[in-house]
Short mmCIF file of C-alpha atoms and ligand atoms in Angstrom, two decimals:
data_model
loop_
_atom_site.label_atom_id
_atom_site.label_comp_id
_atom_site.label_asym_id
_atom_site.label_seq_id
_atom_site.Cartn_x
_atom_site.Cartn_y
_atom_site.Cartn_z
CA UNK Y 1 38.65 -31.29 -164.79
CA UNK Y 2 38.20 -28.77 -162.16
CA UNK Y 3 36.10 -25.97 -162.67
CA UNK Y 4 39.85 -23.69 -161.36
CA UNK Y 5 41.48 -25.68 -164.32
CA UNK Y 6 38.81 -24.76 -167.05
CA UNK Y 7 39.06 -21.10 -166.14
CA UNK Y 8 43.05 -20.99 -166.64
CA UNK Y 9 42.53 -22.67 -170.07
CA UNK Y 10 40.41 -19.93 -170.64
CA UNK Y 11 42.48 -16.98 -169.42
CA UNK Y 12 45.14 -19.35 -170.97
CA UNK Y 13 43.42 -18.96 -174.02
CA UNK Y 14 44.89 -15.20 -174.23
CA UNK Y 15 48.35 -16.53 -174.33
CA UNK Y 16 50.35 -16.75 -177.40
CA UNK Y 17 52.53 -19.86 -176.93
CA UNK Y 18 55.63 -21.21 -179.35
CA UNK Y 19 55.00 -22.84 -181.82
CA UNK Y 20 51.10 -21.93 -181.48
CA UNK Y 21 48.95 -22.69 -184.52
CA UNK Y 22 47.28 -19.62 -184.83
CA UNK Y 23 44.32 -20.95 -186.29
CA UNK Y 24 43.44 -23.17 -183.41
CA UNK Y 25 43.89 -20.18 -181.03
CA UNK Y 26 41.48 -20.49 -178.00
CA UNK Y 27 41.08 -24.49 -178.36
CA UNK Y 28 43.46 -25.08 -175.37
CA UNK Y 29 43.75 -28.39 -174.20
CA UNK Y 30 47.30 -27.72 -172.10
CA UNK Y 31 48.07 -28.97 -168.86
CA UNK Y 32 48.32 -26.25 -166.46
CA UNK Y 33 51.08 -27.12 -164.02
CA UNK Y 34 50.76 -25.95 -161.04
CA UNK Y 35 53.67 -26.86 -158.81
CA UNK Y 36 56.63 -28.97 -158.48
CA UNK Y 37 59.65 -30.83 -156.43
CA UNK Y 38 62.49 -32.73 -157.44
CA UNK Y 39 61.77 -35.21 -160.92
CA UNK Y 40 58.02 -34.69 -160.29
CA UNK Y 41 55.32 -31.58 -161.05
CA UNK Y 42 51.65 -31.73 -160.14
CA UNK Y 43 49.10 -30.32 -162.36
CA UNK Y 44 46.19 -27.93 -160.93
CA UNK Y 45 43.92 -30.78 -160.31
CA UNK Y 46 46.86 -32.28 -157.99
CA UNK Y 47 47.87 -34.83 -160.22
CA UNK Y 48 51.48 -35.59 -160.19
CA UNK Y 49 53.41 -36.62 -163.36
CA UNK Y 50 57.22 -37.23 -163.42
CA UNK Y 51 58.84 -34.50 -165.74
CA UNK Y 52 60.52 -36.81 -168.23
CA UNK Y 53 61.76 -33.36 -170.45
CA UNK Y 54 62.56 -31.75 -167.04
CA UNK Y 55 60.84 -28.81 -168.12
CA UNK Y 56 62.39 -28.23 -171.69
CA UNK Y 57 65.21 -29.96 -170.91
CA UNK Y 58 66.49 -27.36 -168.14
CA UNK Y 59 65.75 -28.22 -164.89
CA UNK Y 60 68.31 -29.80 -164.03
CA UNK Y 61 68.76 -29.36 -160.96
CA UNK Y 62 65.10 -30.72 -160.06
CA UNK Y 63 62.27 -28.61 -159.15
CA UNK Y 64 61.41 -26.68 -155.64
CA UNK Y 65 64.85 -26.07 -154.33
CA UNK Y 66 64.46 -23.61 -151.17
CA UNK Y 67 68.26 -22.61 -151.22
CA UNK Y 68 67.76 -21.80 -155.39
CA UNK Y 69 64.59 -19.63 -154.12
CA UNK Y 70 66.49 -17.82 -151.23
CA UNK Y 71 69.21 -16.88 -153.23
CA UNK Y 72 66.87 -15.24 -155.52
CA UNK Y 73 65.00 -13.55 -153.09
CA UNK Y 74 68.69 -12.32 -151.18
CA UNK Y 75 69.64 -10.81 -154.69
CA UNK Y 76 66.33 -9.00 -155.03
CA UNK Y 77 66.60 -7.47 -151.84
CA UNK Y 78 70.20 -6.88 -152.12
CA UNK Y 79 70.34 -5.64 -155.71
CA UNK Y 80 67.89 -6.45 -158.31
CA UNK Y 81 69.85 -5.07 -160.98
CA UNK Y 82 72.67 -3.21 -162.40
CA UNK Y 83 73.86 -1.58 -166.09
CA UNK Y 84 76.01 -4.21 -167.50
CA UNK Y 85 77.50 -1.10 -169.67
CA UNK Y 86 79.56 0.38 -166.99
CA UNK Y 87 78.76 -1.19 -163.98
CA UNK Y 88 79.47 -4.76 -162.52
CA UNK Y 89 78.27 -7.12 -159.85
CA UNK Y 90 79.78 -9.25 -157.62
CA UNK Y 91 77.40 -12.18 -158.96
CA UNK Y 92 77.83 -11.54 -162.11
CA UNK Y 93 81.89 -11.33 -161.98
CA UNK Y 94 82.06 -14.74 -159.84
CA UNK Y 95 79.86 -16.61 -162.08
CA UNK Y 96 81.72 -15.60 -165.01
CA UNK Y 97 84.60 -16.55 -163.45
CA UNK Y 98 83.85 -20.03 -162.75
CA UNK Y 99 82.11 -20.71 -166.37
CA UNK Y 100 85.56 -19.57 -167.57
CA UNK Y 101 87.05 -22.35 -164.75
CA UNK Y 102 85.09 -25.06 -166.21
CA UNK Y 103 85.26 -24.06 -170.04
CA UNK Y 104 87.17 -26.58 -172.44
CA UNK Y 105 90.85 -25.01 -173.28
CA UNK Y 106 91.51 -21.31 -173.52
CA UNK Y 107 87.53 -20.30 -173.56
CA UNK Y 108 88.36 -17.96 -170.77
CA UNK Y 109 85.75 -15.44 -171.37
CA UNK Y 110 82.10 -15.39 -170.86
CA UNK Y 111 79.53 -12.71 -172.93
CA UNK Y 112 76.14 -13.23 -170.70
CA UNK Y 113 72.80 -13.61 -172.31
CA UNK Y 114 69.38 -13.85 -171.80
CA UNK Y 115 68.46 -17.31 -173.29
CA UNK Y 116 69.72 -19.50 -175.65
CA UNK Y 117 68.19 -18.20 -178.85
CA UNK Y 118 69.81 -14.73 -177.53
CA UNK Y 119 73.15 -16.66 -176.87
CA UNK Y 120 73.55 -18.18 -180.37
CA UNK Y 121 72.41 -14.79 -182.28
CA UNK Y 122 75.35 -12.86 -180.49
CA UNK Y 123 77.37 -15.63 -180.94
CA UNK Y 124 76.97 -15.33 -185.04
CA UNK Y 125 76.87 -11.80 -184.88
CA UNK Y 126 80.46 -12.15 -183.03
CA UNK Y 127 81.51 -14.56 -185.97
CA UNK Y 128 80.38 -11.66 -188.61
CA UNK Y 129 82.30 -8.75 -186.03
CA UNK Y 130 85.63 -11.05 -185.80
CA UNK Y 131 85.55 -11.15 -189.54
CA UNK Y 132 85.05 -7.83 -190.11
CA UNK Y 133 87.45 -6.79 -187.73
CA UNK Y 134 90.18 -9.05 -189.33
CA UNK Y 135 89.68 -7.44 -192.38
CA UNK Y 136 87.83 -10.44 -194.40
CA UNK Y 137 84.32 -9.13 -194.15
CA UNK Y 138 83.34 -11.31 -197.70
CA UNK Y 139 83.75 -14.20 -194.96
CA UNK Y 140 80.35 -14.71 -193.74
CA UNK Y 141 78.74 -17.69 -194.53
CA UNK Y 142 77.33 -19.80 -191.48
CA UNK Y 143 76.61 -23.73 -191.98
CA UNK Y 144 74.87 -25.48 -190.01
CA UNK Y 145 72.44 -29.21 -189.71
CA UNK Y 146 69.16 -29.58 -191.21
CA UNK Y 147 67.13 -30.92 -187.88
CA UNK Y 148 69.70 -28.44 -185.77
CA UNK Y 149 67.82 -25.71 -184.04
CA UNK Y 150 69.65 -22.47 -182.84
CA UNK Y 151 66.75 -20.75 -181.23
CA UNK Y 152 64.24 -17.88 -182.44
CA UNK Y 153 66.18 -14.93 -182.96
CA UNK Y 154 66.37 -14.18 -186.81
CA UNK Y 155 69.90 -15.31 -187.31
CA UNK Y 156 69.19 -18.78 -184.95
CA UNK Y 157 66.27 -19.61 -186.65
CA UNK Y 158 68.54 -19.14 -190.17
CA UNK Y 159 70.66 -21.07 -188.78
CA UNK Y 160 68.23 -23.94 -187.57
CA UNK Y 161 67.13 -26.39 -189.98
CA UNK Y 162 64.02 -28.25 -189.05
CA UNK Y 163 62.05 -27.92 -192.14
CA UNK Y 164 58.68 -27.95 -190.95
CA UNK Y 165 59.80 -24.51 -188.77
CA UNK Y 166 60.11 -23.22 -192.06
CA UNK Y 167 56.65 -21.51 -193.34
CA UNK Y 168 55.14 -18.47 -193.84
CA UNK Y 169 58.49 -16.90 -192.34
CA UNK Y 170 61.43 -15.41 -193.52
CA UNK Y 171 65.20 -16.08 -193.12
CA UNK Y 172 68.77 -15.22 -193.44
CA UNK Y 173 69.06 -17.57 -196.06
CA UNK Y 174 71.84 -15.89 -198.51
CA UNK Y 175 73.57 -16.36 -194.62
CA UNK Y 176 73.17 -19.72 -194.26
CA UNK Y 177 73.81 -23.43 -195.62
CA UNK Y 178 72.43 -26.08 -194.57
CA UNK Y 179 74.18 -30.01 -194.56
CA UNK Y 180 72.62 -33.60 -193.62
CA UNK Y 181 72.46 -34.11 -189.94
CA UNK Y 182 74.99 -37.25 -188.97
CA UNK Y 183 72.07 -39.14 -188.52
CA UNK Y 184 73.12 -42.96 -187.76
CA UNK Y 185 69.43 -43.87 -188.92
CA UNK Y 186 70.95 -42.66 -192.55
CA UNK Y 187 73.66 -45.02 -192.68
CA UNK Y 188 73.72 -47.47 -195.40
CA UNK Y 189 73.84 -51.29 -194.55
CA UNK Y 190 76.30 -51.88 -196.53
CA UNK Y 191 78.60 -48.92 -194.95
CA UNK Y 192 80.94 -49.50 -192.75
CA UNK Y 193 81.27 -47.05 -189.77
CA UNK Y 194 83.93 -45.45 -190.93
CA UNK Y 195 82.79 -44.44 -194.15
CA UNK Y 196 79.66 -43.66 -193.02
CA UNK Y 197 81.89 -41.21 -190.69
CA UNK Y 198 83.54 -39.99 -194.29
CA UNK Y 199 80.24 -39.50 -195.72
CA UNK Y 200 78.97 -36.96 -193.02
CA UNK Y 201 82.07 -35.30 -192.63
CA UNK Y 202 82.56 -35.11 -196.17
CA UNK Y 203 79.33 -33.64 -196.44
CA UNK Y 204 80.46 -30.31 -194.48
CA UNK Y 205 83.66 -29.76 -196.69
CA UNK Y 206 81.82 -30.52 -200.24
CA UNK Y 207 79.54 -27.13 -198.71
CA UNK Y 208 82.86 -25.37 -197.45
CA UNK Y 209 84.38 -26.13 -201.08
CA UNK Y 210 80.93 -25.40 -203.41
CA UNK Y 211 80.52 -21.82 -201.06
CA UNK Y 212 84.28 -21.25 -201.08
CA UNK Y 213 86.42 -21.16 -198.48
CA UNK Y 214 86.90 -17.50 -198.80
CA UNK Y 215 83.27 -16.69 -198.02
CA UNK Y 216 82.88 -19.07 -195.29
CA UNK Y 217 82.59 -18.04 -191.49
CA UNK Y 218 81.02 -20.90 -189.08
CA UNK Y 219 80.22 -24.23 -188.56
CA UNK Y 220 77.18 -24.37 -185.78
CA UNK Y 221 76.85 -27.60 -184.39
CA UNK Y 222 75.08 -28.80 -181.68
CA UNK Y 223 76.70 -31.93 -180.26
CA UNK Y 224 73.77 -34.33 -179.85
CA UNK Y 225 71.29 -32.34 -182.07
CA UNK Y 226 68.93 -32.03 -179.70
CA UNK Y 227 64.79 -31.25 -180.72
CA UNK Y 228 65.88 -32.93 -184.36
CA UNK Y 229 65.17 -35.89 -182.57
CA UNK Y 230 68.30 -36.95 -179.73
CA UNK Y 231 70.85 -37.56 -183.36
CA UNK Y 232 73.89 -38.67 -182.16
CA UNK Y 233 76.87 -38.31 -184.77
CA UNK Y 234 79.12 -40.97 -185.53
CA UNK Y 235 82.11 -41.47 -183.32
CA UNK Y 236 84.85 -38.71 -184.14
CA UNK Y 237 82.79 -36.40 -186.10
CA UNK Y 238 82.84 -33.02 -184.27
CA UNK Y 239 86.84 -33.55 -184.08
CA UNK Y 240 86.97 -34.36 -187.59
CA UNK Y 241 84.55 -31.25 -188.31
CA UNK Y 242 86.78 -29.19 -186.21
CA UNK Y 243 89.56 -30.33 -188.21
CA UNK Y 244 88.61 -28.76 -191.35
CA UNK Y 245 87.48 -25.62 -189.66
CA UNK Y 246 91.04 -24.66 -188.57
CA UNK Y 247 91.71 -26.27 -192.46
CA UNK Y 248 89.61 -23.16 -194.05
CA UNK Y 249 89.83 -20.73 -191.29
CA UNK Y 250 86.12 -21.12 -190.07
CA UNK Y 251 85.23 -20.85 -186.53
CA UNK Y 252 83.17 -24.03 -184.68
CA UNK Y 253 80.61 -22.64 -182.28
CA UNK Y 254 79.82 -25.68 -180.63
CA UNK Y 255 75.43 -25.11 -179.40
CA UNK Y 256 75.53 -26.23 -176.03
CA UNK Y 257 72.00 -24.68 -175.48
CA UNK Y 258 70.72 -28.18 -174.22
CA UNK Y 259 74.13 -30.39 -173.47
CA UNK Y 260 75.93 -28.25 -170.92
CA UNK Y 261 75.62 -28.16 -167.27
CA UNK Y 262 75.15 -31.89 -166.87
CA UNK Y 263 72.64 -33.42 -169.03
CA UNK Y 264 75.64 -35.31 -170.50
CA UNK Y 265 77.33 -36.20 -167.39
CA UNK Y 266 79.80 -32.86 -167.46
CA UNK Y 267 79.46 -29.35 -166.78
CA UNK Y 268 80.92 -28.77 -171.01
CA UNK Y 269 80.13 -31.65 -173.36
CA UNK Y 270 82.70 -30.32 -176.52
CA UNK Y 271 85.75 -31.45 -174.80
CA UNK Y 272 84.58 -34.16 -172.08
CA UNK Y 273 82.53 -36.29 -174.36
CA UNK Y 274 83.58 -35.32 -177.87
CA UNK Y 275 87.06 -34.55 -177.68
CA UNK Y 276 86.77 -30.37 -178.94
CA UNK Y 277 87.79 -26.99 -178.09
CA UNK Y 278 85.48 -25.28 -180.15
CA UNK Y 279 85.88 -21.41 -180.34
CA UNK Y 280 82.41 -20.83 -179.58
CA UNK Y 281 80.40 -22.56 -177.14
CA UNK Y 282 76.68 -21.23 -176.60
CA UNK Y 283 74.49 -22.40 -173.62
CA UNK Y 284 71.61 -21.73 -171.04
CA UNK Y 285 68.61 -23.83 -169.63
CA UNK Y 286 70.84 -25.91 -167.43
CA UNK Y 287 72.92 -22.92 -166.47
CA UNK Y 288 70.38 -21.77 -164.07
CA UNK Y 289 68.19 -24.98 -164.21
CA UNK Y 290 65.25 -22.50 -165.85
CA UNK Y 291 64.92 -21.28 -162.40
CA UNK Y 292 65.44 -17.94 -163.83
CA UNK Y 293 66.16 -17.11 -167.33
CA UNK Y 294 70.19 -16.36 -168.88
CA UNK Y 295 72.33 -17.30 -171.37
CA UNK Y 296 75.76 -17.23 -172.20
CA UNK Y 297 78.28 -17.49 -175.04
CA UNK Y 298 82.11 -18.78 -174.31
CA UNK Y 299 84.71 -17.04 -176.16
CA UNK Y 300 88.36 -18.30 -176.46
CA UNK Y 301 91.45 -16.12 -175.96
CA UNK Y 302 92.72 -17.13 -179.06
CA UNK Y 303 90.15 -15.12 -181.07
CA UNK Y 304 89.94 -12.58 -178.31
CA UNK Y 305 93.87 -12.01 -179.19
CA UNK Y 306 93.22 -11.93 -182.66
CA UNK Y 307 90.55 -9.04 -182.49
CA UNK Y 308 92.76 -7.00 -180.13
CA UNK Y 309 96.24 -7.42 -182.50
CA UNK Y 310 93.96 -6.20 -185.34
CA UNK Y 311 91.34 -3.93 -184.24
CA UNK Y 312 92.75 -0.83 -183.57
CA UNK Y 313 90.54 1.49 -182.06
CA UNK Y 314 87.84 -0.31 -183.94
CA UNK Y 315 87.17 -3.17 -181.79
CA UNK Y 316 84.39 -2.40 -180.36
CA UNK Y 317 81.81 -5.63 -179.89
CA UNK Y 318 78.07 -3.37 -180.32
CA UNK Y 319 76.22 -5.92 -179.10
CA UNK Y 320 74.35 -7.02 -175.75
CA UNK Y 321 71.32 -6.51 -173.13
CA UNK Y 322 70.20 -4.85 -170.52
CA UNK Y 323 69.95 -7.86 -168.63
CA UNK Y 324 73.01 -9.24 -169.95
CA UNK Y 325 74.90 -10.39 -166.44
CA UNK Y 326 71.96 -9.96 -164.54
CA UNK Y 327 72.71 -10.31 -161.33
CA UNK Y 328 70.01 -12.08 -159.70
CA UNK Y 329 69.83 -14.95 -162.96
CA UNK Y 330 73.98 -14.84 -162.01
CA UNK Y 331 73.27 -15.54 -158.11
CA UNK Y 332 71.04 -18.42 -159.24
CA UNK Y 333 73.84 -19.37 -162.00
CA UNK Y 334 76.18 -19.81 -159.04
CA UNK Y 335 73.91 -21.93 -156.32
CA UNK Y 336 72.88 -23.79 -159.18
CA UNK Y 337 76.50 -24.80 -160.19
CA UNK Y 338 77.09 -25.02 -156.49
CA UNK Y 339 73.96 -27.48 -155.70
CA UNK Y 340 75.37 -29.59 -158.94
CA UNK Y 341 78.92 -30.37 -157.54
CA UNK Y 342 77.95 -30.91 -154.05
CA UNK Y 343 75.21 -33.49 -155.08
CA UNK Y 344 77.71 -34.89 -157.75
CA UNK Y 345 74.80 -34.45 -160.17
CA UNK Y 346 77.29 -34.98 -163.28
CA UNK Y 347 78.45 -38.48 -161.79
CA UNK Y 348 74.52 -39.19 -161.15
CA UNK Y 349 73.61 -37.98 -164.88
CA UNK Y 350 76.72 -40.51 -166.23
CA UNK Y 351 75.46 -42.92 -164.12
CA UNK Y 352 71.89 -42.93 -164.27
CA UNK Y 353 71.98 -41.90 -167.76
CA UNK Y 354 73.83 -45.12 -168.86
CA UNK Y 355 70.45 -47.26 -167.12
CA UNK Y 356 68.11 -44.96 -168.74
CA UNK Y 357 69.49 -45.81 -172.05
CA UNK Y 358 69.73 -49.43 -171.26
CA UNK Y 359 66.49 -49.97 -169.88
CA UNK Y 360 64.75 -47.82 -172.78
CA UNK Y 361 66.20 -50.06 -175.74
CA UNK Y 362 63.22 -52.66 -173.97
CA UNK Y 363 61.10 -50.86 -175.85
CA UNK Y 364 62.52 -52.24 -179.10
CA UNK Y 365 59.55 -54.90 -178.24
CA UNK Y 366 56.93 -52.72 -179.28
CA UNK Y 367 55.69 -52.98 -182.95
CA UNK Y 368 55.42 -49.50 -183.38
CA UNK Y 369 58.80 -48.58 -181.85
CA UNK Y 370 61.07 -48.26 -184.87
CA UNK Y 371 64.27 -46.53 -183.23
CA UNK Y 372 65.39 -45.62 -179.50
CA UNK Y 373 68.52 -43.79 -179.05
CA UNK Y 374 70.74 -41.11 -176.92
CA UNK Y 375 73.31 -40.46 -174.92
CA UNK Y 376 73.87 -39.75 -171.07
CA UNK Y 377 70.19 -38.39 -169.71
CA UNK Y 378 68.82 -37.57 -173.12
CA UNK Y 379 66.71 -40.05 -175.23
CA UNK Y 380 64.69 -40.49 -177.73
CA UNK Y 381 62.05 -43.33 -178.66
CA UNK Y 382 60.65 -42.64 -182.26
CA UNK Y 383 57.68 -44.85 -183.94
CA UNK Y 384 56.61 -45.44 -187.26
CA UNK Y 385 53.45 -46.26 -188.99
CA UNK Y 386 54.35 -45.38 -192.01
CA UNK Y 387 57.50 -47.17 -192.92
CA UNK Y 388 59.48 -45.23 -194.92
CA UNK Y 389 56.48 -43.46 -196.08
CA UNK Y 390 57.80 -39.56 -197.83
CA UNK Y 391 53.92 -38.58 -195.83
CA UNK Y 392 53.92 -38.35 -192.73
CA UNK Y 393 50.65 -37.21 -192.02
CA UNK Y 394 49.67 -40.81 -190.41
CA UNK Y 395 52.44 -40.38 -187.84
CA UNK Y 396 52.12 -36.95 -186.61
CA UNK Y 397 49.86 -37.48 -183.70
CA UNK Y 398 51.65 -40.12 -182.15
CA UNK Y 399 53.95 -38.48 -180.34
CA UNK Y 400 50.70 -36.82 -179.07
CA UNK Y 401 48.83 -39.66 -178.28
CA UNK Y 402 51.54 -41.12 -176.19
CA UNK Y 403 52.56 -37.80 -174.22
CA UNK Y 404 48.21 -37.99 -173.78
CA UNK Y 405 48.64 -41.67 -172.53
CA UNK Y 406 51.53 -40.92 -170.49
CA UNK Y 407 49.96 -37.89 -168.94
CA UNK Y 408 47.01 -39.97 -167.67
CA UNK Y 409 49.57 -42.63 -166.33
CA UNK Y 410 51.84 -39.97 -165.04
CA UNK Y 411 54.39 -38.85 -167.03
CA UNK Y 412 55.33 -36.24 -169.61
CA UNK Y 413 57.10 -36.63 -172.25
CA UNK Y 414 58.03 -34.25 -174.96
CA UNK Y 415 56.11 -35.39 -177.87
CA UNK Y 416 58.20 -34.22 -181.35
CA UNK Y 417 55.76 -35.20 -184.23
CA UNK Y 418 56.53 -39.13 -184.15
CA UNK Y 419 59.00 -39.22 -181.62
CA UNK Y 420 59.56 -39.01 -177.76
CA UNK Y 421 61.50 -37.20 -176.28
CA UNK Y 422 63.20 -37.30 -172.44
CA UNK Y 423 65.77 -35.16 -170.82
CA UNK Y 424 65.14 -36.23 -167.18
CA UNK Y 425 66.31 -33.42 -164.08
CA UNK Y 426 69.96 -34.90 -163.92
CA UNK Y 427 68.70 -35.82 -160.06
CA UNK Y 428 66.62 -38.97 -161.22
CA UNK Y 429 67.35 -42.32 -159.48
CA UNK Y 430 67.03 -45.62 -160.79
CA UNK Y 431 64.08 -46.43 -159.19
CA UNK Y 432 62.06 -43.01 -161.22
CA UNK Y 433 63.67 -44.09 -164.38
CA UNK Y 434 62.06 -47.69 -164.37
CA UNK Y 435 59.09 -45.91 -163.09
CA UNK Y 436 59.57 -43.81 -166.43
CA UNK Y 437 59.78 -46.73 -168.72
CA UNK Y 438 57.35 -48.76 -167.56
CA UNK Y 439 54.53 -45.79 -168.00
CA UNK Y 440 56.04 -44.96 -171.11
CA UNK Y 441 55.70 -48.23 -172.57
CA UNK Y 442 52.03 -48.44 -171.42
CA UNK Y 443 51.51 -45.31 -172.99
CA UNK Y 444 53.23 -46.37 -175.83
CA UNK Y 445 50.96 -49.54 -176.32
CA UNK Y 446 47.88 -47.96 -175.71
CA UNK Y 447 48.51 -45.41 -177.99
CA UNK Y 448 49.65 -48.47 -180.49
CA UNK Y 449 45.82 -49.74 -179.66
CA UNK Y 450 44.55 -46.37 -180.49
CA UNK Y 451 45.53 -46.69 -184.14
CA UNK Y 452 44.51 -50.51 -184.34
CA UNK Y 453 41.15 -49.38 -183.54
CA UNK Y 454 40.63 -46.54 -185.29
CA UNK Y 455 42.09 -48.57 -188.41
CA UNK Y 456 44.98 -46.24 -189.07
CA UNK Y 457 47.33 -49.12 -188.42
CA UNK Y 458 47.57 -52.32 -188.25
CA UNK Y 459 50.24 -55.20 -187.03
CA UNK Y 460 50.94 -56.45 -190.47
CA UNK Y 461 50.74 -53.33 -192.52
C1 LIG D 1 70.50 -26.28 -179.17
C2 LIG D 1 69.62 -25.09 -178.86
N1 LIG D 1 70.07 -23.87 -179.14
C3 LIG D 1 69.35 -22.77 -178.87
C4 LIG D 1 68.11 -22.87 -178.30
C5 LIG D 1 67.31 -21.65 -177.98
O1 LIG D 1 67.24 -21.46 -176.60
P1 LIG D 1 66.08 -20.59 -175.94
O2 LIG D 1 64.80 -21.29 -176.17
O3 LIG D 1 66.49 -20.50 -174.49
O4 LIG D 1 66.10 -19.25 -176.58
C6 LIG D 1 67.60 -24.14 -177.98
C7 LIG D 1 66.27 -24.29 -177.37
O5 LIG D 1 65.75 -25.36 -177.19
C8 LIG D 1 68.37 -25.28 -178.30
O6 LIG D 1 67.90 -26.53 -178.06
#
């Protein structure tokens, strides 16, 4: 390690990052990343490593893009900023304007954001307003997946359901119920598709019925539940969970966070891939391929039309930023949507995505390798030491000693306690994708080896 690198771990050292154990603040072993273009970033000793997560899963339009960079710039020097309160901008108008063109049904309407977590909290807190304006303000419950995750705000991070997220901090939990994640992995042998399709969906209206109806708001659903692990629900489950949302008057808000803007082959995932018009759709990272932060959250007419019959003079949505619409994120929203069609990057992502999923089930092979699944450009590999084992202390470093492995060889990968996960920039060719596998894989075995020789785990155990 260069002597440059050990001196930004150290200033690094001052940085508070997500999910930071607190107690092992100042022990930072990070790669600092230094640079980056197209599928590929180099760290600060020059080393280059394709980004398999593409960032955290955003970039999607690859890294180093000049024109992304001079539109930036041009909306600095033209106008860094304006009051979203009573002012507008031309970038911000236009890109709401052609989110609204390539929303599913009547979502005609766009509320901007500054991330996802920030998109999904005024999202609920529109749910609770909608409700309240109606004039059924008992109807508040939200339900949502354990292993979803709705982002950091106090309400998203109710509404998120990855267990181990849960210590030492507090929740909206009188706000929110949690149900099974559709998790394939879950289905009994002897169940056939279809009921195992029953099952989950059954599993939403037994909470709808044991809550009551009356006192029930939202579903929240991402559609591939994304940092759970890649879980893809059974064929026909959002529709069928949309279905009994109209059936008890509950609104869908469908978390697009991580599947929008291409990383499943179309610009909206609800309708093109799984057949809904939610109400709600929440998204970011892809909207502006993290070259800048935003959010946004999609509201349809139909509820639009509702609060406006109803409210009175008392329809007045207290909620937002003062960077909502900014209008430099908005210039990059628009060259980013721009760079997307003109490359075809969704036909690329369907494409591409469709060999990255076939050439990843190879790794079936390895011993370890106990599950590899996804859809369009987002996979996961998990492994398992521990068969079945309730403790999984034996397998939480090996999502960390393969992203180590892979590092060394190359790649990054987005290590998630025994699994691996990949969300490639939705440019990747064919060629970077074998390149992908075949590192992963070594890192894979070697980190296989690791656990052979330290006697953690053996072939036959
Ligand atoms: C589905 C989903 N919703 C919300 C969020 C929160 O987004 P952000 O980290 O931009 O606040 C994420 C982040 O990964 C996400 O995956």
């Amino acid at each position: 390690m260069s002597e440059k690198t050990a001196e930004l771990r150290r200033d690094d050292n001052q940085f508070i990052h997500p999910w930071d154990d607190i107690a092992k603040l100042g022990e930072n072993e990070r790669t600092v990343l230094e640079r980056g273009e197209g599928v590929y970033v180099y760290d600060s000793d020059g080393k280059r490593l394709l980004d398999a997560p593409a960032g955290m899963w955003c970039v999607n339009v690859g890294h180093g893009r000049e024109e992304m960079a001079k539109v930036i710039y041009d909306q600095v020097m033209e106008l860094p900023y304006a009051s979203p309160w009573s002012l507008t901008t031309g970038p911000a108008a236009q890109f709401s304007a052609q989110i609204a063109a390539e929303a599913p049904g009547d979502m005609n309407h766009v509320f901007f954001t500054t991330c996802g977590s920030t998109a999904v909290d005024s999202a609920l807190r529109f749910v609770q307003f909608y409700n309240n304006v109606r004039g059924k303000p008992g109807k508040k419950r939200i339900i949502s997946h354990q292993k979803g995750y709705h982002g950091s705000t106090y309400l998203g991070a109710s509404a998120s359901g990855k267990e181990r997220d849960k210590n030492n901090l507090d929740f909206a939990d009188a706000l929110v119920h949690h149900i099974p994640a559709p998790h394939s992995l879950w289905k009994k042998v002897e169940q056939s598709d279809a009921e195992f399709l029953d099952q989950c969906v059954g599993n939403l209206e037994k909470a709808i019925l044991e809550l009551g109806a009356d006192n029930c708001a939202v579903f929240v659903s991402e559609p591939i539940l994304a940092s759970g692990g890649v879980i893809v629900p059974p064929k026909g489950y959002h529709a069928r969970c949309l279905e009994l949302c109209r059936k008890y008057d509950m609104l869908y808000l469908s978390d697009e966070v991580v599947t929008a803007f291409g990383r499943l082959g179309h610009c909206f995932a609800s309708e093109a891939v799984f057949d809904i018009k939610p109400d709600l759709i929440t998204t970011a990272k892809g909207l502006t391929s993290g070259y800048i932060p935003m959010g946004a959250v999609l509201v349809s007419d139909r509820l639009l039309k509702e609060l406006a019959d109803c409210g009175g003079d008392s329809a007045v949505f207290s909620n937002g930023f003062t960077y909502s619409g900014h209008p430099v994120a908005a210039a990059a929203g628009i060259k980013n949507l721009e760079i997307m069609k003109r490359e075809k990057l969704f036909d690329n992502a369907r494409e591409v995505g469709e060999y990255m999923q076939q050439q990843l089930q190879s790794l079936r092979d390895i011993p370890i390798v106990s599950d590899v699944r996804g859809i369009g450009l987002m996979a996961c590999v998990e492994c398992e030491l521990n068969q079945g084992a309730a403790d999984l202390e034996k397998d939480y470093d090996i999502g960390n000693r393969i992203d180590k492995h892979c590092q060394e060889l190359g790649l990054i990968v987005r290590p998630i306690i025994n699994m691996c996960v990949m969300s490639p920039p939705l440019t990747i060719s064919k060629d970077q994708i074998d390149e992908m596998v075949l590192i992963l894989k070594t890192g894979i075995e070697r980190a296989m080896q690791d656990c052979i020789d330290e006697g953690i785990w053996s072939p036959s155990s």
